[in-house]
PDB file of C-alpha atoms in Angstrom:
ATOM      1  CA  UNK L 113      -9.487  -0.192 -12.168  1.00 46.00           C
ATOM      2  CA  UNK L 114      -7.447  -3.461 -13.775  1.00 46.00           C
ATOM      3  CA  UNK L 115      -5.712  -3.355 -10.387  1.00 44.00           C
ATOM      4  CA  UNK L 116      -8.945  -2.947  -8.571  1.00 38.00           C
ATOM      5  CA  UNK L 117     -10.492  -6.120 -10.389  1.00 44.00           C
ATOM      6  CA  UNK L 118      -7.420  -8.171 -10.242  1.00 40.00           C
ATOM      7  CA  UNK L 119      -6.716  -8.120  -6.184  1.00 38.00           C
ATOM      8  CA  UNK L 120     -10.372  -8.464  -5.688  1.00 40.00           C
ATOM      9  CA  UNK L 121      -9.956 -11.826  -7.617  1.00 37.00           C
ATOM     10  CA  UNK L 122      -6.724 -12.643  -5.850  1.00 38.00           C
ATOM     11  CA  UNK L 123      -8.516 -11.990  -2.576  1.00 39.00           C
ATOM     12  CA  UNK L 124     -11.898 -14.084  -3.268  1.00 39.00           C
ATOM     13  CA  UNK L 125      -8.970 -17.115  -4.577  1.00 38.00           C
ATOM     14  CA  UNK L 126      -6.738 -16.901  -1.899  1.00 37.00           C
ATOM     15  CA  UNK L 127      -9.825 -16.928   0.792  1.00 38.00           C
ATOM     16  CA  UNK L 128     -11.184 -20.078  -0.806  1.00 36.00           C
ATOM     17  CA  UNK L 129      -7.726 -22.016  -1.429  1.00 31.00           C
ATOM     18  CA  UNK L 130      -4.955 -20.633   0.339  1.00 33.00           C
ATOM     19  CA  UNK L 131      -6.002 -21.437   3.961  1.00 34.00           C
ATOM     20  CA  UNK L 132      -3.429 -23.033   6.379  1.00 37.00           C
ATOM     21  CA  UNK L 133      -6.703 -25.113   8.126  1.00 37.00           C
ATOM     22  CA  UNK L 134      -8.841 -28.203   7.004  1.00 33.00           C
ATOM     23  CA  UNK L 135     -11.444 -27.394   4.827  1.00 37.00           C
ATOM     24  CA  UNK L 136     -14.384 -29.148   6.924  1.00 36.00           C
ATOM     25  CA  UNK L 137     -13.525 -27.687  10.382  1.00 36.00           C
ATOM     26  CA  UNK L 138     -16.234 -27.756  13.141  1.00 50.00           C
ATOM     27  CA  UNK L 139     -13.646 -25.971  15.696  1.00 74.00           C
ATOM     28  CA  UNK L 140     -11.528 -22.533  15.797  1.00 80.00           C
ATOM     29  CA  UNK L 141      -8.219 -23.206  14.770  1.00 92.00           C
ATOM     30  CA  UNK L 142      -6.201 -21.128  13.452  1.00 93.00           C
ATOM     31  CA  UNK L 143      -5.034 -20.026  10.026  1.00 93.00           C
ATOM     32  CA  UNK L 144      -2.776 -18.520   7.812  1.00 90.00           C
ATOM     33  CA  UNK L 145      -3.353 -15.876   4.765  1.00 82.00           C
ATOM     34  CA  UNK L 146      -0.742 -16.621   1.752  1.00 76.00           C
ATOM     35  CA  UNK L 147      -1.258 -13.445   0.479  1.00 77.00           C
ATOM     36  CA  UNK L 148      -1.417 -11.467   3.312  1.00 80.00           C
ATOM     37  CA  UNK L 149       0.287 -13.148   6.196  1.00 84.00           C
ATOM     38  CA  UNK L 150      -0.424 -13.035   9.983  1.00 87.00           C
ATOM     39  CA  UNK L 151      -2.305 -15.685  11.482  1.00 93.00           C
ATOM     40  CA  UNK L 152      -5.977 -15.500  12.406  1.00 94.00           C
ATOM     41  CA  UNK L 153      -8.839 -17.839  13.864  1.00 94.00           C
ATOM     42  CA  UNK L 154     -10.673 -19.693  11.504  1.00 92.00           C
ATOM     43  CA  UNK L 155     -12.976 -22.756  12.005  1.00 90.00           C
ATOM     44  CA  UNK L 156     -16.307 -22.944  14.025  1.00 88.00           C
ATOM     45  CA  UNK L 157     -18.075 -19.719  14.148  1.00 90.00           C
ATOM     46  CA  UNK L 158     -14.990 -17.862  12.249  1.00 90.00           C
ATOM     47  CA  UNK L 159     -15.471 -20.142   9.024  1.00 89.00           C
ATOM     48  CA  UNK L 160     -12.798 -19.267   6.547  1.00 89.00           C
ATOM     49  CA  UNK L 161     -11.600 -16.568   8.977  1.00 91.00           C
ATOM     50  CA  UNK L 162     -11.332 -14.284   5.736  1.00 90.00           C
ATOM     51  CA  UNK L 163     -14.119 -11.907   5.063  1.00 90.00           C
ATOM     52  CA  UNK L 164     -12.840  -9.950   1.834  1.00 86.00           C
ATOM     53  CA  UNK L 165     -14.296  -6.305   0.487  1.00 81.00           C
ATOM     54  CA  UNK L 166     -14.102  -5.147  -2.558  1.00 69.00           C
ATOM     55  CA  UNK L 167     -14.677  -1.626  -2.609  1.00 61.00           C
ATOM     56  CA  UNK L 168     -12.482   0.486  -0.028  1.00 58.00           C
ATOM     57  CA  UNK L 169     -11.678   4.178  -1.603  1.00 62.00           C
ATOM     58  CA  UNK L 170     -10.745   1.836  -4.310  1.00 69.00           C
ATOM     59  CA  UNK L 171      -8.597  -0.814  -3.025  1.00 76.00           C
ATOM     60  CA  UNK L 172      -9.511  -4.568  -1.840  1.00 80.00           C
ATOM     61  CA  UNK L 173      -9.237  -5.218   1.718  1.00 84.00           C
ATOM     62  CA  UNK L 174      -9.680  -8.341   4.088  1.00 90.00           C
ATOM     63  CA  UNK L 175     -11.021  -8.491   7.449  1.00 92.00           C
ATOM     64  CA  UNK L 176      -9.564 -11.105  10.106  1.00 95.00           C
ATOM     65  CA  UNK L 177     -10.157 -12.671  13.982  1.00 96.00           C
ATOM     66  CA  UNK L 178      -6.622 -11.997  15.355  1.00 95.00           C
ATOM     67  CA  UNK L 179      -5.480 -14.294  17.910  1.00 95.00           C
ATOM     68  CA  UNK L 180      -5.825 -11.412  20.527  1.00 96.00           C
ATOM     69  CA  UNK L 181      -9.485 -11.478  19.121  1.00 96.00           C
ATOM     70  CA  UNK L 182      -9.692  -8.244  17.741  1.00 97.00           C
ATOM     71  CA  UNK L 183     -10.701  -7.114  14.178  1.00 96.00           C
ATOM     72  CA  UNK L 184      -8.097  -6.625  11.879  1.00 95.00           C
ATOM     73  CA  UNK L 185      -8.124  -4.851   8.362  1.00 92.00           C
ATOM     74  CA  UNK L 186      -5.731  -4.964   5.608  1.00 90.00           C
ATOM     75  CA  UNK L 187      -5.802  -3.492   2.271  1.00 84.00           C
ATOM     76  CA  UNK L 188      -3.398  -4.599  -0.833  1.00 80.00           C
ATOM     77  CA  UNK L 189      -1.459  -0.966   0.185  1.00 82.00           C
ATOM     78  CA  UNK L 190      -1.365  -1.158   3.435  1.00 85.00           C
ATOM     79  CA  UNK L 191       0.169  -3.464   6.161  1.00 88.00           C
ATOM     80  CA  UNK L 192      -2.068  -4.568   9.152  1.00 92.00           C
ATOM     81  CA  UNK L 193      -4.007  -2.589  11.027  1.00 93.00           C
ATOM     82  CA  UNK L 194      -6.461  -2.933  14.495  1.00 95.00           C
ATOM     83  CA  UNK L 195      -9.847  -2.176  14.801  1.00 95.00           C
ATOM     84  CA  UNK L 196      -9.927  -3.262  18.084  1.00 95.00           C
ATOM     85  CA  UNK L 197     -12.817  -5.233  19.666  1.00 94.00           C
ATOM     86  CA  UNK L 198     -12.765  -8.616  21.570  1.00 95.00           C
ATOM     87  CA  UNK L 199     -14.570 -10.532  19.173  1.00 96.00           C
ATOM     88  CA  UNK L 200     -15.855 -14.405  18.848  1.00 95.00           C
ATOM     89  CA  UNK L 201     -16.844 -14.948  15.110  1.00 95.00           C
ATOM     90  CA  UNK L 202     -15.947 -13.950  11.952  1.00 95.00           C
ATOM     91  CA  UNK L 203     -16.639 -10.720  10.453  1.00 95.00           C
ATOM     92  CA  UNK L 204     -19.173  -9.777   8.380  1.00 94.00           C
ATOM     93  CA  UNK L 205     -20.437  -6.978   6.411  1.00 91.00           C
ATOM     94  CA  UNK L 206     -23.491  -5.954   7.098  1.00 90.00           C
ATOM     95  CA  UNK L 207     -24.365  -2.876   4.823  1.00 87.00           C
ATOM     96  CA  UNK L 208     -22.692  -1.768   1.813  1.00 86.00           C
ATOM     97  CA  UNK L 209     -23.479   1.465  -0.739  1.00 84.00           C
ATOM     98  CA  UNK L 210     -22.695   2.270  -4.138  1.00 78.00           C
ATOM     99  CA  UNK L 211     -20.321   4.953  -2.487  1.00 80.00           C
ATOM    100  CA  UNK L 212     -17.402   3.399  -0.337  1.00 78.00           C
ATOM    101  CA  UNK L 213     -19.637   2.932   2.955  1.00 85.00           C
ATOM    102  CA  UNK L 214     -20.026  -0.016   4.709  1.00 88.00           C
ATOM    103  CA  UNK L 215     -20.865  -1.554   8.388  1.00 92.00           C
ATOM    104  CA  UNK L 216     -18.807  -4.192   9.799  1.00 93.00           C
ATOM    105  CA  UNK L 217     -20.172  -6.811  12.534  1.00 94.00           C
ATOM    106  CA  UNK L 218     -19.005  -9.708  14.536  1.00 95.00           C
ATOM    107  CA  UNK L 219     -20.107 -10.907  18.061  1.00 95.00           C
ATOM    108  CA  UNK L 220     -18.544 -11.190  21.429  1.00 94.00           C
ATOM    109  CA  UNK L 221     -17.889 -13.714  24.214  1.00 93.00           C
ATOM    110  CA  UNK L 222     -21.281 -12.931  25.293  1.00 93.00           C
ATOM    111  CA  UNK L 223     -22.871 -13.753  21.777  1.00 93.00           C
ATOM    112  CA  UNK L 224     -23.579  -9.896  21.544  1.00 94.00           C
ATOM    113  CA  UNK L 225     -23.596  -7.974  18.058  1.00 95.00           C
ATOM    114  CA  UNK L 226     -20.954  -4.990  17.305  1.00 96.00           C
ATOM    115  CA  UNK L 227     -21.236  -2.871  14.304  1.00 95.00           C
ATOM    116  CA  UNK L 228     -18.381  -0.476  12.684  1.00 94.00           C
ATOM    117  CA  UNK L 229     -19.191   2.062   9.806  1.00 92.00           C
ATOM    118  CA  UNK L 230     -16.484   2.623   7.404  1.00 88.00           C
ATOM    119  CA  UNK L 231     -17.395   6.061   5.357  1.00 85.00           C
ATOM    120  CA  UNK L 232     -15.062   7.450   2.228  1.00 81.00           C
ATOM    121  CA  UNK L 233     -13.264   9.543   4.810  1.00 84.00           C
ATOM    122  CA  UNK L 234     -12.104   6.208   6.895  1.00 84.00           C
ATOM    123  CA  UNK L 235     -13.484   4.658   9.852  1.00 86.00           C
ATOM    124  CA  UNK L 236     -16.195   7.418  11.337  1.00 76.00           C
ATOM    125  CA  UNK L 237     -17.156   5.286  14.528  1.00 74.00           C
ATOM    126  CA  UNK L 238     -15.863   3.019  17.072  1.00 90.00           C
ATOM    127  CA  UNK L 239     -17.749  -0.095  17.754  1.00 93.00           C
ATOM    128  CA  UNK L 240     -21.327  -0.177  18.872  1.00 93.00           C
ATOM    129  CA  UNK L 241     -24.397  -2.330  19.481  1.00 91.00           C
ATOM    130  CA  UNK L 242     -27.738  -1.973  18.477  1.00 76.00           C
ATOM    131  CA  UNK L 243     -27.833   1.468  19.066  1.00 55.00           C
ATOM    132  CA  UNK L 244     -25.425   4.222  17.057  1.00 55.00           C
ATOM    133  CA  UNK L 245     -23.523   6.290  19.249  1.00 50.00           C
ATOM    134  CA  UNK L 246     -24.356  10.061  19.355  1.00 51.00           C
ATOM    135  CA  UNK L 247     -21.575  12.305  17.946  1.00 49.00           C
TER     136      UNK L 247
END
């Protein structure tokens, strides 16, 4: 749990002070994580570029804009990983619960919404819009 509570914190920092990019930026640039690596747009609609979560089968994780515009994830275990998507802002989450799940967004060229659900089991669904797929 000490572990748990100490990368969160190291996340949260890192996100607020360790970005390659001016402070005050009104347009996408890009940056660079120092704890993480890999470059990612921040700037304009992708703010810090960093979105940060907590609670992930009990490991931190931060969510990024790559510069091939789609989503990508890493925890403080695990290298980079894809979620795909060909998105235009920064990502957000949009639901969390007291047991590991939680909904990703971001938006597209076209200013749309796209959702991902993360459940304890991993990620349960590829991206959609307003609707939920059917399984």
């Amino acid at each position: 749990m000490n572990r748990l509570k100490t990368l969160a914190v190291t996340v949260t920092a890192i996100a607020a002070t360790a970005l390659a990019a001016t402070p005050a930026q009104a347009a996408e640039s890009t940056c660079s994580s120092t704890l993480f690596g890999g470059q990612f747009y921040c700037g304009g609609a992708y703010g810090s570029g960093e979105t940060a979560v907590v609670s992930l089968g009990g490991d931190a994780g931060v969510f990024v804009i790559g510069l091939d515009h789609a989503v990508w994830f890493r925890t403080g275990s695990t290298g980079w990983a894809s979620l795909g998507g060909d998105m235009r802002s920064k990502v957000r989450i949009t639901k969390k619960t007291a047991d590991n799940t939680f909904t990703i967004g971001s938006t597209d060229a076209n200013n749309i919404p796209w959702y991902r659900d993360f459940t304890p089991r991993g990620w349960g669904s590829y991206w959609y819009t307003q609707q939920k797929p059917s399984t």
